[in-house]
Coordinates of C-alpha atoms in Angstrom, one line a residue:
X1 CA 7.5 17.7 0.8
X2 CA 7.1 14.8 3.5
X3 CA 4.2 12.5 2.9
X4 CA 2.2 11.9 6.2
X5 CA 1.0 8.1 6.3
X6 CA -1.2 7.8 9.8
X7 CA -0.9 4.4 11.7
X8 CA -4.7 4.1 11.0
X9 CA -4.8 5.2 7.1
X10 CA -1.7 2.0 7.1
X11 CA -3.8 -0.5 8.4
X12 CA -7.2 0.5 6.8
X13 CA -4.7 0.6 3.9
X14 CA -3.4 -2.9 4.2
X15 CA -6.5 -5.0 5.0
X16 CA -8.0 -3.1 1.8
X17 CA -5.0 -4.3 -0.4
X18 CA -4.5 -7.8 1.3
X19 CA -6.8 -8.6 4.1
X20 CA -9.6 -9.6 1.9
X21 CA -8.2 -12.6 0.2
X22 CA -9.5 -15.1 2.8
X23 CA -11.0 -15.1 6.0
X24 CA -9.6 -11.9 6.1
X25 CA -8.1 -12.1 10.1
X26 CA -5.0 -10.4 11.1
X27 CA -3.6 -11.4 14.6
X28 CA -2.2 -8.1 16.1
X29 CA 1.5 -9.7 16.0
X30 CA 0.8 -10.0 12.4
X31 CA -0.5 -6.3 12.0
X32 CA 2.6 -5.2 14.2
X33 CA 5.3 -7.2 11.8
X34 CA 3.1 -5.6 8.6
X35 CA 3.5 -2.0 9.8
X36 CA 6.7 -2.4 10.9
X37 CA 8.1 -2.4 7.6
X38 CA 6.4 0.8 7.0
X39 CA 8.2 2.6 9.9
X40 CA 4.8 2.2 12.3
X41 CA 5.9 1.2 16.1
X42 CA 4.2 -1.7 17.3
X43 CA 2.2 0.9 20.4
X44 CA 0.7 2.8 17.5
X45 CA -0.5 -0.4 16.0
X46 CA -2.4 -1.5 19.3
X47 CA -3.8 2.1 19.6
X48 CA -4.8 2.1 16.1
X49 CA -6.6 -0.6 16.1
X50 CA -8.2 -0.1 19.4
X51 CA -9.6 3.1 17.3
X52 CA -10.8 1.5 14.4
X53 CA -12.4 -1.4 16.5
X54 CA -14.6 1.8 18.6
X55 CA -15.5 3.0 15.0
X56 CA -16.9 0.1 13.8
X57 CA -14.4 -0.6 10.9
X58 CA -12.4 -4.0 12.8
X59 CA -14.1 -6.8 14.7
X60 CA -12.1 -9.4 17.2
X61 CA -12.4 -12.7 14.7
X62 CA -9.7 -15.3 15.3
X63 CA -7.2 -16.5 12.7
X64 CA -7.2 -19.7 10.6
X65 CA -4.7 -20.2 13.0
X66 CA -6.9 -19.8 15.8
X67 CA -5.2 -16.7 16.8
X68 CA -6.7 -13.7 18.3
X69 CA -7.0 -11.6 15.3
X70 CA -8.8 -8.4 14.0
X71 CA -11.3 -8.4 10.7
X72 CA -13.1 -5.9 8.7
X73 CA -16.8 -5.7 9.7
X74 CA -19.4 -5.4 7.0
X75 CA -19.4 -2.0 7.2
X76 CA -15.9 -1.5 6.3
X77 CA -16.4 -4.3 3.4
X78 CA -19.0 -2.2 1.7
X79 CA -16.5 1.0 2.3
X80 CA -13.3 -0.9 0.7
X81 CA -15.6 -2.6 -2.2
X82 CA -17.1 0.9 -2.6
X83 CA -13.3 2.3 -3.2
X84 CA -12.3 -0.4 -5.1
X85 CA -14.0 0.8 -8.0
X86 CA -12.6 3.9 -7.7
X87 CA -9.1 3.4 -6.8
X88 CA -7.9 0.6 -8.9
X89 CA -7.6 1.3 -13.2
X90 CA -11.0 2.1 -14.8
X91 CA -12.1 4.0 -18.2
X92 CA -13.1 8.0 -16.9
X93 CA -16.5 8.2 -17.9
X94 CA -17.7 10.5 -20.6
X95 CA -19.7 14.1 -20.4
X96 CA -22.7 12.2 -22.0
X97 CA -22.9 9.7 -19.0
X98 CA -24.5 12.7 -16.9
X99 CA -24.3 13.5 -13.6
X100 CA -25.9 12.1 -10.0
X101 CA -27.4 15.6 -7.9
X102 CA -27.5 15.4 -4.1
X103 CA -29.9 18.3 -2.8
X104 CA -30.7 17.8 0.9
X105 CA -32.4 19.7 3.9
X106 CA -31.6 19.2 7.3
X107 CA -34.5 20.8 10.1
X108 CA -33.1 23.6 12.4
X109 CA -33.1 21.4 15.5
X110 CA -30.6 18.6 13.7
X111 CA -28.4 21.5 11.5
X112 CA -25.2 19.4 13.2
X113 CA -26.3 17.0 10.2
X114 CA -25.5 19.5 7.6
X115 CA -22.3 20.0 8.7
X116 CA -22.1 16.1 8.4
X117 CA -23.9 15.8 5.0
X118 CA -21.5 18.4 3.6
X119 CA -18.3 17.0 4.8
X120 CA -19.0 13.5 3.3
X121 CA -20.8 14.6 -0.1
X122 CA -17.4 16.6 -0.2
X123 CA -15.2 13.2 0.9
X124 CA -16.7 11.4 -2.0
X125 CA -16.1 13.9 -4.7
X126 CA -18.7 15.9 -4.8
X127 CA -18.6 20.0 -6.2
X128 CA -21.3 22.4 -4.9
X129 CA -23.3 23.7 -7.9
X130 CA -25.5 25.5 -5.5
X131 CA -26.3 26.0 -1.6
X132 CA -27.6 22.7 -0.8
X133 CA -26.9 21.3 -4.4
X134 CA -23.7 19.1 -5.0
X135 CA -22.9 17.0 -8.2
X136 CA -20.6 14.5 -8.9
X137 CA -20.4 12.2 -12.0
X138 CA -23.3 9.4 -12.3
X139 CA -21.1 6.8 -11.8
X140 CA -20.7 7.4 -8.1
X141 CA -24.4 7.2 -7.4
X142 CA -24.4 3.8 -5.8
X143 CA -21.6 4.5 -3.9
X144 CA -23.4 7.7 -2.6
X145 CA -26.2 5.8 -2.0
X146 CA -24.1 3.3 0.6
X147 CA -22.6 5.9 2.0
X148 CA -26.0 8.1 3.2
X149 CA -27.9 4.8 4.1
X150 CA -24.5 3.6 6.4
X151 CA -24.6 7.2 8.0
X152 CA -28.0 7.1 8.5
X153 CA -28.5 10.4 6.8
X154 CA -30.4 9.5 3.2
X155 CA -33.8 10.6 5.1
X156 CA -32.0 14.6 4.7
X157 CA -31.0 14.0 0.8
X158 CA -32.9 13.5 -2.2
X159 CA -30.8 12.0 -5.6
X160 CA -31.1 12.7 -9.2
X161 CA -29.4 12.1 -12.7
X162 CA -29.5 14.0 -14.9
X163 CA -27.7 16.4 -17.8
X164 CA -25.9 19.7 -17.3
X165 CA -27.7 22.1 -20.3
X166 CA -26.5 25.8 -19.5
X167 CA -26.0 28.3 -19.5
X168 CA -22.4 28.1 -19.5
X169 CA -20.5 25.7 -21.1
X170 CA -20.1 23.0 -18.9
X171 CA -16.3 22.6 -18.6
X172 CA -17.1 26.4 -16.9
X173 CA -19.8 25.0 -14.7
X174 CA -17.1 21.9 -13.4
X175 CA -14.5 24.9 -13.1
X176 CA -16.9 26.6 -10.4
X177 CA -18.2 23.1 -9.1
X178 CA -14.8 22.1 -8.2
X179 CA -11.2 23.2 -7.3
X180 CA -9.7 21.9 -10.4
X181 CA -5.9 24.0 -9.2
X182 CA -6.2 22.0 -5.6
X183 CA -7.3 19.1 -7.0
X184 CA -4.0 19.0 -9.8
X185 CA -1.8 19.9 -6.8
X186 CA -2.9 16.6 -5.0
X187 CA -1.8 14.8 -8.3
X188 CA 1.3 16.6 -8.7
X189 CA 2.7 15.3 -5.4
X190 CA 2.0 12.1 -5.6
X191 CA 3.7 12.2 -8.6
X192 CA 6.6 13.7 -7.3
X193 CA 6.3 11.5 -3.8
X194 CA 6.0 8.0 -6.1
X195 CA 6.9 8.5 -9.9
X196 CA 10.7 7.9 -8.9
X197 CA 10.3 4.8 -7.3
X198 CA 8.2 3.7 -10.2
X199 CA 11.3 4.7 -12.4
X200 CA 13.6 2.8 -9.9
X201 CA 11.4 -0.4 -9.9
X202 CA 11.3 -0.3 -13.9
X203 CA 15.4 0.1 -13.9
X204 CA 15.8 -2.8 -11.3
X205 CA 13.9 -4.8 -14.0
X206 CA 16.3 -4.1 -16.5
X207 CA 19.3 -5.9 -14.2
X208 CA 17.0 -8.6 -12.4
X209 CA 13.9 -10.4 -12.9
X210 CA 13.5 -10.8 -9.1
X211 CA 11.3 -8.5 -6.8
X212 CA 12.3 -8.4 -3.4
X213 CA 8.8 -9.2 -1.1
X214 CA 9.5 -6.8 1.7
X215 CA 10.7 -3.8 -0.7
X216 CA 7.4 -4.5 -3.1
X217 CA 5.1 -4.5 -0.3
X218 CA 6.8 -1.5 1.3
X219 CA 6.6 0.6 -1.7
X220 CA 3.2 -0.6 -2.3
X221 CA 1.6 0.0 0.8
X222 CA 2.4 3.6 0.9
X223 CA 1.8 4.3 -3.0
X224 CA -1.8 3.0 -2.0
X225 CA -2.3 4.7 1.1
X226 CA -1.3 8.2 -0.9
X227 CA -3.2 7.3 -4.3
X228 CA -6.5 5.7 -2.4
X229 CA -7.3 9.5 -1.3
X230 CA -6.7 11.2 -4.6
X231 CA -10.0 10.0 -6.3
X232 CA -12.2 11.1 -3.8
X233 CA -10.3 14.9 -3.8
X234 CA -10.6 13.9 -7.8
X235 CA -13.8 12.4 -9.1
X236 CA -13.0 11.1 -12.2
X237 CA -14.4 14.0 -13.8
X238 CA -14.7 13.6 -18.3
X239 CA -11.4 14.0 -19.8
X240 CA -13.2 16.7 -22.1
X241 CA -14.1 19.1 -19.0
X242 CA -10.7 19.4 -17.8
X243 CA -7.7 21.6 -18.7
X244 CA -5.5 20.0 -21.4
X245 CA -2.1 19.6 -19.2
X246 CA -4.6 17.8 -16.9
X247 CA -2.0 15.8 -14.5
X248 CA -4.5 13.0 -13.4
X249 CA -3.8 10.3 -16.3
X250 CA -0.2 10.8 -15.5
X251 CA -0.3 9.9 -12.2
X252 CA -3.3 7.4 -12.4
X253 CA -0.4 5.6 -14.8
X254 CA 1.9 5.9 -12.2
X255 CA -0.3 4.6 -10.0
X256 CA -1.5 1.8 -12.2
X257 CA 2.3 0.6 -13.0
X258 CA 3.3 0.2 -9.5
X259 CA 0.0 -1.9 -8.7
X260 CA 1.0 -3.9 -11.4
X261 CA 5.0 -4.4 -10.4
X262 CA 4.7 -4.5 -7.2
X263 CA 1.0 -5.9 -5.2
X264 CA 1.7 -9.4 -6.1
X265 CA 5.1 -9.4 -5.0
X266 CA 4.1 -7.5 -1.6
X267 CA 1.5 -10.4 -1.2
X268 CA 4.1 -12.9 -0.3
X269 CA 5.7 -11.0 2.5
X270 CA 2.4 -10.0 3.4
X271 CA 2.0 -14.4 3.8
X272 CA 5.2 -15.1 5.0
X273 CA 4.9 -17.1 7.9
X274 CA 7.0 -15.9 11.1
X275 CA 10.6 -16.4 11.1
X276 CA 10.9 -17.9 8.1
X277 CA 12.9 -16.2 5.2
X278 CA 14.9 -13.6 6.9
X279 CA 14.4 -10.3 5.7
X280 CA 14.7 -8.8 2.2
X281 CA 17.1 -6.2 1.0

């Protein structure tokens, strides 16, 4: 299977992973050289972050440099700090930590909302318990939260916590609530997609302490634009209320290794200043 990496998904991508470290500017020759080594032509850049820019998510900021650069607005900020807790290495809570409810109701003249409300309870993880009811672990109520005050649509939604009592046992309830087959799918190809370059990386170590910048940041970038999806489509739902050959340890491992191997080495192409150093492999 081909993995699809958008131009836009890259560069939200790469200012997540790197462009917060300082002032957190990117000229656009800078962007260009970055997505370049993923493949990304240098007119897909420009229209990219024209898009972004009309969205909200970049605003113009010059460099250090003083350079005519792009940088996150605060909007995005909260987005990528939001994801950070769920994309980077964390403990998967536990069945007794509970659950956050979303139940909303949208008035006839604005239904258009509840085709929004759905579609981004649903982008953050959330299963449908009932019509109008969605639950998602507790743990992702402050990022709910954000997200419906950002949107403008927390006047439609009321929040709860609580505990999941019955009927049925509640690893049959999260089997209704979500697509637990679609959602080990997902896993199994990024797996598939990454798991051998994690192998190949761990080999290389074996013959050579030395990380080549360009490679690292390569592989990198595109294991974190594939696995920064995979816990919104996955939750972090308790390892107890999943199906024992669960596939979402395995490749949060995966994931986990190659952050490890591979983000700090990435960083110093990612600084490299232009023209100097050649390229790598």
């Amino acid at each position: 299977m081909a993995e699809q990496h958008t131009p836009r998904s890259l560069i939200v991508t790469l200012y997540g992973a790197y462009g917060r470290e300082t002032a957190g500017s990117l000229a656009v020759a800078e962007l260009i050289r970055l997505l370049a080594a993923v493949g990304v032509d240098a007119p897909s850049v420009r229209s990219s972050v024209s898009r972004l820019k009309r969205r909200g998510l970049l605003v113009p900021k010059r460099t250090a440099s003083g350079a005519a650069g792009y940088a996150l607005s605060a909007d995005a900020r909260q987005l990528l700090d939001d994801g950070d807790r769920r994309i980077y290495p964390h403990a998967r809570p536990r069945a007794r930590d509970g659950w956050v409810l979303a139940v909303f109701s949208v008035p006839e003249s604005e239904r258009n909302k509840r085709h929004v409300l759905r579609s981004r309870l649903a982008g953050l993880g959330f299963g449908t318990a009932a019509p109008g009811v969605w639950i998602a672990p507790a743990r992702l109520y402050d990022e709910t939260r954000h997200t419906l005050e950002r949107l403008q649509l927390a006047p439609y939604v009321d929040l709860f916590r609580g505990e999941h009592l019955g009927f049925a046992p509640t690893a049959e309830a999260v089997a209704r609530w979500w697509d637990l087959a679609a959602i080990a799918k997902q896993h199994d190809e990024f797996l598939g997609l990454h798991e051998p370059a994690l192998r190949a990386w761990e080999t290389r170590a074996h013959t050579s302490s030395e990380v080549p910048p360009e490679e690292a940041y390569r592989d990198y970038l595109l294991a974190l634009d594939s696995w920064r999806r995979l816990p919104y489509a996955d939750p972090g739902l308790p390892a107890a209320l999943l199906p024992p050959d669960w596939p979402g340890e395995r490749s949060a491992e995966v994931f986990r290794r190659l952050h490890a191997r591979l983000r700090d080495a990435g960083a110093v192409f990612v600084r490299r200043e232009p023209g100097a150093g050649g390229t790598d492999g």
